[in-house]
Coordinates of C-alpha atoms and ligand atoms in Angstrom, one line a residue:
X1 CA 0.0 0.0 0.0
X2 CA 1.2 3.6 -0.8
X3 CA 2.5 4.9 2.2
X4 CA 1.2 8.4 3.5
X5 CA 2.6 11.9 2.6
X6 CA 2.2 12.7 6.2
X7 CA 1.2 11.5 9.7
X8 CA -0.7 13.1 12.9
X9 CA -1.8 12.4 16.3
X10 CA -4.4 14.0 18.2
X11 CA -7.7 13.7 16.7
X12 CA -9.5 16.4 19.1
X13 CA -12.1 18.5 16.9
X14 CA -8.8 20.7 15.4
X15 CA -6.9 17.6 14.7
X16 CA -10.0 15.8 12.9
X17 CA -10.6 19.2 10.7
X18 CA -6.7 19.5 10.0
X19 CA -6.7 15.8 9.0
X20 CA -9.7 16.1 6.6
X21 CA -7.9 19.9 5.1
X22 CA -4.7 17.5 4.4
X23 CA -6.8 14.4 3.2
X24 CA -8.1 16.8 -0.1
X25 CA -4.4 16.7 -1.5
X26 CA -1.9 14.7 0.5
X27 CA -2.5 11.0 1.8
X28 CA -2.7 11.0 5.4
X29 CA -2.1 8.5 8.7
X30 CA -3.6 9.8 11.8
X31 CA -3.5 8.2 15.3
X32 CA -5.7 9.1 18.5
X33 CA -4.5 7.8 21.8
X34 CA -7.9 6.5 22.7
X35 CA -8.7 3.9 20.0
X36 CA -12.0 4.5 19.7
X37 CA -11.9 8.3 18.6
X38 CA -10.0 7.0 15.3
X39 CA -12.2 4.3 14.6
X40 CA -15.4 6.5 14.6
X41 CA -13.6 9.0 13.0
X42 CA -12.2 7.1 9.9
X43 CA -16.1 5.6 9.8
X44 CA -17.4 9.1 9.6
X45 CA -14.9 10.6 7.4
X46 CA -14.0 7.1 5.3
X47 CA -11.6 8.0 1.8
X48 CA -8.6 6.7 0.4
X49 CA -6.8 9.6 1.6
X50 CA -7.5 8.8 5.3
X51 CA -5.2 6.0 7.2
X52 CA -6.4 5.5 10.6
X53 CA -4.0 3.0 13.1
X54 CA -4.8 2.1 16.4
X55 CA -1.3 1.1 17.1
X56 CA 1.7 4.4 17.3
X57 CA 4.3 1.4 15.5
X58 CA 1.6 0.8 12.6
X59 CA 1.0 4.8 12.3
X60 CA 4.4 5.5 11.9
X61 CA 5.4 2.5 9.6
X62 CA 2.4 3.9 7.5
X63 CA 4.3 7.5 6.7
X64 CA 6.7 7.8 3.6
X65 CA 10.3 8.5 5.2
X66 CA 11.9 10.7 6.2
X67 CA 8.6 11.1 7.8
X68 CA 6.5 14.0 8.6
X69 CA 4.7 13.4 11.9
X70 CA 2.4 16.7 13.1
X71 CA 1.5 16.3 16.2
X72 CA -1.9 18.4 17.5
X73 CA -2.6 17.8 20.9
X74 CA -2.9 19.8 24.4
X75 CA 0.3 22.6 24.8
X76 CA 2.8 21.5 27.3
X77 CA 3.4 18.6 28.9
X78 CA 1.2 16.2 26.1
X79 CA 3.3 17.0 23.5
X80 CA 6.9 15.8 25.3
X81 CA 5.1 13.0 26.1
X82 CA 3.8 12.4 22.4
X83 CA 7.5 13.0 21.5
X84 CA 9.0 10.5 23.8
X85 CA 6.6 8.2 23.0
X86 CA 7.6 8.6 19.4
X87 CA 11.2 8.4 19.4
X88 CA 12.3 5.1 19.2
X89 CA 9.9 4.7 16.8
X90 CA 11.2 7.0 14.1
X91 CA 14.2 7.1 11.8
X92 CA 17.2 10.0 12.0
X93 CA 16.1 12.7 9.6
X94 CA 12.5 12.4 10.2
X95 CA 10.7 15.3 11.2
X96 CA 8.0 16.1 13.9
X97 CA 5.6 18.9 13.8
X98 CA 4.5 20.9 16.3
X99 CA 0.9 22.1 15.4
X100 CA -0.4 23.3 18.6
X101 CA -0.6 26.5 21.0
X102 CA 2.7 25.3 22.1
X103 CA 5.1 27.9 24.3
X104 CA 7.8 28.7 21.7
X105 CA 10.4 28.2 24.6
X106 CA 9.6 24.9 24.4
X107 CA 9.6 24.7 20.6
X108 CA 13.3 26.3 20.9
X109 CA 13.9 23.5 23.9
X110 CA 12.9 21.0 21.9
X111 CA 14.0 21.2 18.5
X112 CA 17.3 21.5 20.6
X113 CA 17.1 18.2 22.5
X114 CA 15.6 16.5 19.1
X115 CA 18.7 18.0 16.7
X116 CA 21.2 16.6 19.4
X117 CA 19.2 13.2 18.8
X118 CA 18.9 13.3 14.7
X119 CA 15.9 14.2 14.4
X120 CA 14.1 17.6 13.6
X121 CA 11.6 19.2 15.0
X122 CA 9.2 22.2 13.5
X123 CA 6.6 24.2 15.1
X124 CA 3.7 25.6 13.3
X125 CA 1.4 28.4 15.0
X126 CA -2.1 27.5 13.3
X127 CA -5.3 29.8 13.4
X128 CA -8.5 29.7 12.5
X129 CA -10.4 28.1 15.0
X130 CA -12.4 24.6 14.1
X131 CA -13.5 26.3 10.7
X132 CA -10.2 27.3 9.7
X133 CA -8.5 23.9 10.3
X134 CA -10.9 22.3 7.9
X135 CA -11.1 25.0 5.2
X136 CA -7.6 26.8 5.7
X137 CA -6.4 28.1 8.5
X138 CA -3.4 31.2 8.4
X139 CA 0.2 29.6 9.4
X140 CA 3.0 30.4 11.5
X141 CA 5.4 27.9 10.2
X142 CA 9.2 28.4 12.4
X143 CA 12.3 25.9 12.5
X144 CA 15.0 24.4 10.3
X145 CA 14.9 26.2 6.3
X146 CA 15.0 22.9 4.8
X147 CA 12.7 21.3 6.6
X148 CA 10.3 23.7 5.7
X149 CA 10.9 23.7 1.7
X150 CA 9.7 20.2 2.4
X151 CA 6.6 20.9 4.6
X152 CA 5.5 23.9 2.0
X153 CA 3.8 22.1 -0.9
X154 CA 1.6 20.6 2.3
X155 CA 1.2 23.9 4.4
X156 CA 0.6 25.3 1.4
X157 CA -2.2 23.3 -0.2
X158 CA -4.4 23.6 3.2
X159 CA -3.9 27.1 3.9
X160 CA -5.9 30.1 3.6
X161 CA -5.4 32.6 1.1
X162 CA -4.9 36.7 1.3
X163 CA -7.3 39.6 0.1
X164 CA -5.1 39.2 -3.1
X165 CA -5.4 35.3 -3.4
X166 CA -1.7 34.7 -2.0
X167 CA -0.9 31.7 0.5
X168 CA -1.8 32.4 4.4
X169 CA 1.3 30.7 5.3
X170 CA 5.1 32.1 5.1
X171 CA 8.6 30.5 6.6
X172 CA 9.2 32.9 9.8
X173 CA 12.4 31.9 11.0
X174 CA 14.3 29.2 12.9
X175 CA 13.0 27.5 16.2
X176 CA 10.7 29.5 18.0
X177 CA 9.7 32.1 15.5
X178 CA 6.4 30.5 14.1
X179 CA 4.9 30.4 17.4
X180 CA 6.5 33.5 18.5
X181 CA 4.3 34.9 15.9
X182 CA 1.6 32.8 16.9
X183 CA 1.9 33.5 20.3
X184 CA 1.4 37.5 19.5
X185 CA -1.3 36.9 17.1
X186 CA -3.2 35.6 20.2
X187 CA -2.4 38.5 22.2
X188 CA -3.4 41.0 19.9
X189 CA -6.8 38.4 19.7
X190 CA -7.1 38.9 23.5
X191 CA -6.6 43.1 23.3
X192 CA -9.4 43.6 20.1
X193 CA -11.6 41.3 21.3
X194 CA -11.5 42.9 24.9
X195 CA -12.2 46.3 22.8
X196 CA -15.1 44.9 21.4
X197 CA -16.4 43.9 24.9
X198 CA -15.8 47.4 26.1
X199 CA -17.6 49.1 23.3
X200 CA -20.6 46.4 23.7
X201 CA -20.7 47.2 27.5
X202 CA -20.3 51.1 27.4
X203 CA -23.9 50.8 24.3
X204 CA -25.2 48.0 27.1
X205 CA -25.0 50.3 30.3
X206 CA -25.0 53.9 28.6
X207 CA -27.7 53.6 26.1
X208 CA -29.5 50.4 27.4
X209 CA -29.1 49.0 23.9
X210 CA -30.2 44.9 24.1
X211 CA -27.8 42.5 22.3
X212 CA -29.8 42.5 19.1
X213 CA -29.7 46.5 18.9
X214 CA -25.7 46.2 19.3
X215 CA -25.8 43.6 16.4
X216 CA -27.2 46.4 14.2
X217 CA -24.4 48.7 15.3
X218 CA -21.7 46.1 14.6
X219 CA -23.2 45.3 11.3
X220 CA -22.6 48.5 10.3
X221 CA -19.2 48.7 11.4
X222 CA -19.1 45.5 9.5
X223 CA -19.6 47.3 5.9
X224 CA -16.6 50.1 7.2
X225 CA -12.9 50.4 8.4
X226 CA -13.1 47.9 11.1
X227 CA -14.4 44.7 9.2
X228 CA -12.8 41.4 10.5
X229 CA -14.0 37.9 11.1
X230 CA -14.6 39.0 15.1
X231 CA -17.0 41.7 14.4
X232 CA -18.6 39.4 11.8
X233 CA -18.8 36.3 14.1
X234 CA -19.9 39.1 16.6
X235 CA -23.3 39.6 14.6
X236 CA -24.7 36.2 15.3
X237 CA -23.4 36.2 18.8
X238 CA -25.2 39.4 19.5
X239 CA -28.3 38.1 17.9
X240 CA -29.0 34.7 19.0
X241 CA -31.7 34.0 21.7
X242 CA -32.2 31.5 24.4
X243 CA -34.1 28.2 24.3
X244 CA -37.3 30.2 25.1
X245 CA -36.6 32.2 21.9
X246 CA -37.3 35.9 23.1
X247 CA -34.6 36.5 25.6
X248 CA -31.0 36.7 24.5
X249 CA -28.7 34.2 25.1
X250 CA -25.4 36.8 25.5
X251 CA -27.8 38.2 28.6
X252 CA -27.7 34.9 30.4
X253 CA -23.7 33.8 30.1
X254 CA -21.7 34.2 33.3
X255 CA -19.4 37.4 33.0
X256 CA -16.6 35.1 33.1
X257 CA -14.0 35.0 30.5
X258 CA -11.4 32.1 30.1
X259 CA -8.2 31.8 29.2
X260 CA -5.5 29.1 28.1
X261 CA -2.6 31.2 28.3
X262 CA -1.1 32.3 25.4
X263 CA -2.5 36.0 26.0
X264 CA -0.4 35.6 29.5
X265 CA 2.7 34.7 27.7
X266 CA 2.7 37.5 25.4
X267 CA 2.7 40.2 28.2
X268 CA 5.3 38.2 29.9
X269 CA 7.5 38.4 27.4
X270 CA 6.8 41.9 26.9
X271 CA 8.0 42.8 30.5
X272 CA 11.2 40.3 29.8
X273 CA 11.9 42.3 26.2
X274 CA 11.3 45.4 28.0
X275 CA 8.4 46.4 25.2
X276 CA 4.9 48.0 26.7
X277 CA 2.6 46.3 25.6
X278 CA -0.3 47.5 27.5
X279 CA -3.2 46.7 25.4
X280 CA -2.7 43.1 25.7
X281 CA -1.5 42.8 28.9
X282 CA -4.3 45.2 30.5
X283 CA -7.0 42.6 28.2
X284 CA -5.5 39.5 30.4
X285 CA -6.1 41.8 33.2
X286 CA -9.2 42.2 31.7
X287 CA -9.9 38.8 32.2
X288 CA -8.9 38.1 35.5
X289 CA -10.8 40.7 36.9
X290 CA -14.3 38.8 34.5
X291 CA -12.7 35.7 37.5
X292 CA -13.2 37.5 40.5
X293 CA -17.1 37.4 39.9
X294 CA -17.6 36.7 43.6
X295 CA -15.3 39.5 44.9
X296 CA -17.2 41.6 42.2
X297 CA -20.3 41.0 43.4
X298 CA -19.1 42.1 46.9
X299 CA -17.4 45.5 46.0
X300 CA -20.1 46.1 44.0
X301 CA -22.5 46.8 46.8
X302 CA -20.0 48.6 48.3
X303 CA -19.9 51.4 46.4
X304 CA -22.4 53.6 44.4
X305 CA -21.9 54.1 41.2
X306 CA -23.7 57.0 39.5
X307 CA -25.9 55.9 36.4
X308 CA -24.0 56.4 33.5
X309 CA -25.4 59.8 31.7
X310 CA -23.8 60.6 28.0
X311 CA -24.4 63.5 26.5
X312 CA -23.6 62.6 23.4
X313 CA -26.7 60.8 21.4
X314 CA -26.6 57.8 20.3
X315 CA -26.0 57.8 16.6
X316 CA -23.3 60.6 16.9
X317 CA -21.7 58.1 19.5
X318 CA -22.0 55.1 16.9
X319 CA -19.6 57.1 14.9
X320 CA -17.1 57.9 17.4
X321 CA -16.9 54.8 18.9
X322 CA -15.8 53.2 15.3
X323 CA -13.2 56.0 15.6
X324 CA -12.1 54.7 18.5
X325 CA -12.3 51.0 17.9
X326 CA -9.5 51.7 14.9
X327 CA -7.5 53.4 16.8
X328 CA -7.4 51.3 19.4
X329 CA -6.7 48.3 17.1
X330 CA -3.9 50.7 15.7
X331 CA -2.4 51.1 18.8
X332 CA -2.3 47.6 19.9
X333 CA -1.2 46.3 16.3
X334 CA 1.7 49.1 17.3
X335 CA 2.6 47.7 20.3
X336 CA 2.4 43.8 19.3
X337 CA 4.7 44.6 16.2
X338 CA 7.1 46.7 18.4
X339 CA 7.3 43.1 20.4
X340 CA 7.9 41.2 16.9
X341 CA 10.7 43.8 16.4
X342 CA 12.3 43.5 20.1
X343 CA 12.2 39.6 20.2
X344 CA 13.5 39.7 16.5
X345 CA 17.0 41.3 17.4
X346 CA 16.8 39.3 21.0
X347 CA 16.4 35.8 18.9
X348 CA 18.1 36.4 16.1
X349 CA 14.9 36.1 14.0
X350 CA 14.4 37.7 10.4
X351 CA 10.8 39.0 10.6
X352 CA 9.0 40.4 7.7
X353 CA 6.6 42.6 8.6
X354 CA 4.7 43.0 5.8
X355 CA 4.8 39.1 5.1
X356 CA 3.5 39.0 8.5
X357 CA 0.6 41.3 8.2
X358 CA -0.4 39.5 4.8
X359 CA -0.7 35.7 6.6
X360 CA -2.9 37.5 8.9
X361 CA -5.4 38.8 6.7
X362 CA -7.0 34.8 5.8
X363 CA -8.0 32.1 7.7
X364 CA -6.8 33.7 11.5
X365 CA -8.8 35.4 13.8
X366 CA -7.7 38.5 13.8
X367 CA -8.2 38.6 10.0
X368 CA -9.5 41.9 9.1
X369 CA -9.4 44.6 6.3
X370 CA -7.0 46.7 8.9
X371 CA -4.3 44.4 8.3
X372 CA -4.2 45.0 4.1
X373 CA -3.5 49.2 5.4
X374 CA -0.8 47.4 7.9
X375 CA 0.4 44.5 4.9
X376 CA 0.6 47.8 2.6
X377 CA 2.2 50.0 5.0
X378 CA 5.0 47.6 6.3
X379 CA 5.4 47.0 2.5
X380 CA 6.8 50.2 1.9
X381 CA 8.6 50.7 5.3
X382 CA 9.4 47.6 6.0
X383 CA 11.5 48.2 9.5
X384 CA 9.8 51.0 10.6
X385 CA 7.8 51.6 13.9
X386 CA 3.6 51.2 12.6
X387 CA 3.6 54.8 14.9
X388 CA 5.8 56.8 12.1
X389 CA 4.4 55.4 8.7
X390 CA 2.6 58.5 7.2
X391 CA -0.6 56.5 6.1
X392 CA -1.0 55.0 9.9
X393 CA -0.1 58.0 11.4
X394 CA -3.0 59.9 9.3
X395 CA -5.6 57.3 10.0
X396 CA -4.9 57.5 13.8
X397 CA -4.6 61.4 13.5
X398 CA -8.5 61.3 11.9
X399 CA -9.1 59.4 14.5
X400 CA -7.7 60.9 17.4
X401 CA -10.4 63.6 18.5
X402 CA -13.1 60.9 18.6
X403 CA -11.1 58.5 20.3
X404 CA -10.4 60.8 23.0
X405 CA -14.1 61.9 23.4
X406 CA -15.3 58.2 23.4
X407 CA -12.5 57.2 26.0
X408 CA -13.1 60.4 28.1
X409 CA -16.9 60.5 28.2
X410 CA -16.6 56.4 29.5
X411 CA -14.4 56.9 32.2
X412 CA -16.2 60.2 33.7
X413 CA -19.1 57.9 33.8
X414 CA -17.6 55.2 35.8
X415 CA -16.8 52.8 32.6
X416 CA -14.4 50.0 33.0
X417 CA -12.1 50.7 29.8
X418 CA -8.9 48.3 30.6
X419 CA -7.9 48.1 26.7
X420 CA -9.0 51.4 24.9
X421 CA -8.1 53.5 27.9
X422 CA -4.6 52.1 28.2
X423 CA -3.9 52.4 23.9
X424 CA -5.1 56.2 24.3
X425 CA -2.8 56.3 27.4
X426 CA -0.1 54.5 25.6
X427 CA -0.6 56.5 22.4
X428 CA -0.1 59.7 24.4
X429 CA 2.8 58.5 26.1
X430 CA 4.6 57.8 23.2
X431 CA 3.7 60.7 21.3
X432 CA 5.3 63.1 23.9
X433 CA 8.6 64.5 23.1
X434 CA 8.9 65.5 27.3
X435 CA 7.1 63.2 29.3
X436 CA 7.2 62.9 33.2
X437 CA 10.3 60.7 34.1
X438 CA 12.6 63.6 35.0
X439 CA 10.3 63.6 38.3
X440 CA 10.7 59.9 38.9
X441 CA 14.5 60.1 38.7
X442 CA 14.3 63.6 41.4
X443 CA 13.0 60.9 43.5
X444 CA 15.2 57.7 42.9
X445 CA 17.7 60.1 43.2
X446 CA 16.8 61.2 46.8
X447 CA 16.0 58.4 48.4
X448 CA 18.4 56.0 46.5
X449 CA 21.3 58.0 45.2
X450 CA 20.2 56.4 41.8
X451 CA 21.8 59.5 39.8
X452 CA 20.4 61.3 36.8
X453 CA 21.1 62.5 33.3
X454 CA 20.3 66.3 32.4
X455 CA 19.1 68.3 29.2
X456 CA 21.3 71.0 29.8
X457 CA 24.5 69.8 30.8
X458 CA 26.4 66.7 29.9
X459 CA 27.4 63.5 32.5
X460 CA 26.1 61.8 35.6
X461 CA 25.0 63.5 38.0
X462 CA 23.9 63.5 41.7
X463 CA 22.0 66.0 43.8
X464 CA 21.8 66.4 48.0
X465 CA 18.2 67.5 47.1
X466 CA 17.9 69.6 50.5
X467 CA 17.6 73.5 50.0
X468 CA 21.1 74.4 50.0
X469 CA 22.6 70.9 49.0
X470 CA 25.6 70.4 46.2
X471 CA 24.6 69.4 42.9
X472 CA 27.7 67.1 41.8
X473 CA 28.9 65.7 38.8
X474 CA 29.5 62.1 39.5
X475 CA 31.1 60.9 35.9
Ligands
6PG1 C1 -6.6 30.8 16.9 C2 -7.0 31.0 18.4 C3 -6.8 29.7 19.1 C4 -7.6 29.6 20.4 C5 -7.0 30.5 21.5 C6 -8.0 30.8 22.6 O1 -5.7 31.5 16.5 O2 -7.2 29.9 16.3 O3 -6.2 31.9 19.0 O4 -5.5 29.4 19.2 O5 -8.9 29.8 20.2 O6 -5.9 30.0 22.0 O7 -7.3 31.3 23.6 P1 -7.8 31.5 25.0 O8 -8.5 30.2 25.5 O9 -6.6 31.9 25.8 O10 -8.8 32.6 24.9

């Protein structure tokens, strides 16, 4: 029998779809842990294309050396112990694939331990959700060069496509650098989709608008500047109603938001680069606070809020708001690139801005029509800050003086804003020439002889702040 292009285990509901995307142009083995889950799967999905084993030594005799083995289960821990289990099983030179959310420490770590061994390893960030795994998801594809000239004809032939019909997929760079990128992606999915929420509770609690009158707001921002799968999949989110079919379902889900981590890791490593990245980290914030339901509940009663009172009317607000959704979404794209860019020098990694916007516009979920201004922007700048390309810094101009209003008006009525406060704060920040640091130093200086530079004099310097105290040069 014709041995398979390609193997993978883990047939959870993204493996299955992945699987099935592969089956339409490349034979494919495919091995679940728990018998069972192949079985019914190769009887639902039955074709020539499909090999399902119950047994790891048949899978992998079953893939065409050097073999390609992608592996799509649970980040962490489950995929070390896929790999170990694998091992003695394979030949030098074959390859395993990393498909999941996994760290890209790890992915560094253990394309490491697996090179030492003979054998290579490759992660892949993959997005899209369910849908995009079955009809083409955008890829994050980092490791070894060759190794991926031999994935590509496969990545490529189950990937999404751009806005201008090009391949969602592009190589990113050794190791980590495909889930590096992935990892970001997710954290700017954690930052606009936490924008989203804000603007959906400030037309909830300031205008009393019900789910389905939102949906008619977001539809119309659907037809405009900020169109994007989330707003889209927002629509019928917004709109769908209960078993009893008048009340709406969004009304009667806990205010509880979950996270796996990846949103986490991406302001960690902002801290450890030294990039701030406050839209992203203030959205995990964001979601920890959704947690602390209980404690909510608590303070809540402690303290009286005033009703919320806008002056502005509703549809002038519509428009503002959009305003201040793209800008938002500007910022944070500006701070998640600015992390691309730091962990780029730090790892040695090549990054392509522009490529990167352009494998985000299909098949991910932050795929919008804001990333063609960013894939078009980067393309003619390609290493500079998003903050100081003229066509970026003219669409967050225009939108400036709504953004402001929406973000002001919010917060003097007792709005939570963790995301589009924090890019308008962030904006600001780094859009003033003299900020407020020279105070901070006056007092690490005082209390810590920490020593500070000046503007009008050259060297280090030291001052016995006391009235009357020496001001010293100290190198
Ligand atoms: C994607 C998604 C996917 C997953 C998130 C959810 O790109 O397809 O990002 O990877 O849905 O990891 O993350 P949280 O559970 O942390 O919200």
């Amino acid at each position: 029998m014709e041995k398979s292009s390609i193997g993978l285990i883990g047939l959870a509901v993204m493996g299955q779809n992945i699987a099935r995307n592969i089956s339409r142009n490349h034979k494919i083995s495919v091995y679940n842990r728990t018998a069972s889950v192949t079985e019914d799967f190769l009887k639902e999905y039955e074709s020539n294309m499909l090999v399902g084993e119950t047994d790891l030594k048949a899978f992998v005799d079953s893939v065409a050396s050097p073999r390609k083995i992608a592996i799509m289960v649970k980040a962490g821990k489950p995929v070390d112990m896929v790999i170990e289990g694998l091992l003695p099983l394979l030949d030098k030179g074959d390859t395993i694939l990393d498909f999941g959310n996994s760290n890209y420490h790890d992915v560094i770590r253990r394309e490491k331990e697996l090179a030492d061994k003979g054998f290579n390893f490759f992660g892949c960030g993959v997005s899209g959700g369910e849908e995009g795994a079955l009809n083409g998801p955008s890829m994050m594809p980092g490791g070894n060069k060759a190794v991926w000239e031999d994935l590509r004809p496969i990545f490529e032939s189950i990937c999404a496509e751009d806005f201008d019909g090009g391949k969602c997929v592009t190589y990113l760079g050794e190791n980590g650098a495909g889930l590096y990128v992935k990892m970001v992606h997710n954290g700017i999915e954690y930052g606009v989709m936490q924008m989203m929420a804000e603007a959906y509770e400030t037309l909830t609690h300031a205008y009393g608008l019900n789910p389905g009158e939102i949906a008619d707001i977001f539809e119309k921002y659907q037809t405009g500047k900020l169109q994007s799968y989330l707003f889209e999949i927002s629509i019928p989110i917004l709109r769908k109603k209960d078993e009893s079919g008048k009340d709406f379902l969004l009304d009667k889900i806990l205010d509880k938001a979950g996270q796996k981590g990846t949103g986490r890791w991406t302001a960690l490593d902002s801290l450890d680069q030294g990039v701030a990245l406050s839209v992203i980290t203030e959205a995990v914030f964001a979601r920890t606070v959704s947690s602390m339901k209980d404690k909510r509940e608590v303070f809540s009663k402690l303290y009286d809020k005033p009703k919320p009172n806008f002056e502005t009317p509703l549809e002038d607000f519509i428009v503002e708001l959009e305003d201040a959704l793209y800008a938002g979404m500007l910022v944070s794209y500006a701070q998640g690139f600015l992390l691309l860019k730091s962990a780029a020098e730090d790892k040695g990694w090549d990054f392509d801005y522009a490529e990167i916007s352009r494998i985000w516009e299909g098949g991910c979920i932050i795929r919008a029509k804001i990333l063609s201004t960013l894939h078009t922007a980067f393309g003619k700048n390609p290493q500079a800050d998003l903050l100081e390309i003229p066509e970026i810094a003219k669409d967050l101009s225009d939108s400036l003086p709504n953004f402001r209003k929406v973000v002001g008006e919010c917060m003097s009525n007792g709005m939570p804003l963790f995301c589009l406060s924090s890019a308008l704060t962030s904006f600001e920040a780094m859009t003033n020439a003299r900020g407020s640091a020279n105070f901070i130093q006056g007092q690490r200086d005082f209390f810590g002889a920490h020593t500070f530079l000046r503007t009008d004099k050259e060297g280090v310097w030291h001052a016995d702040w006391h009235e009357g105290g020496a001001i010293t040069k100290v190198k």
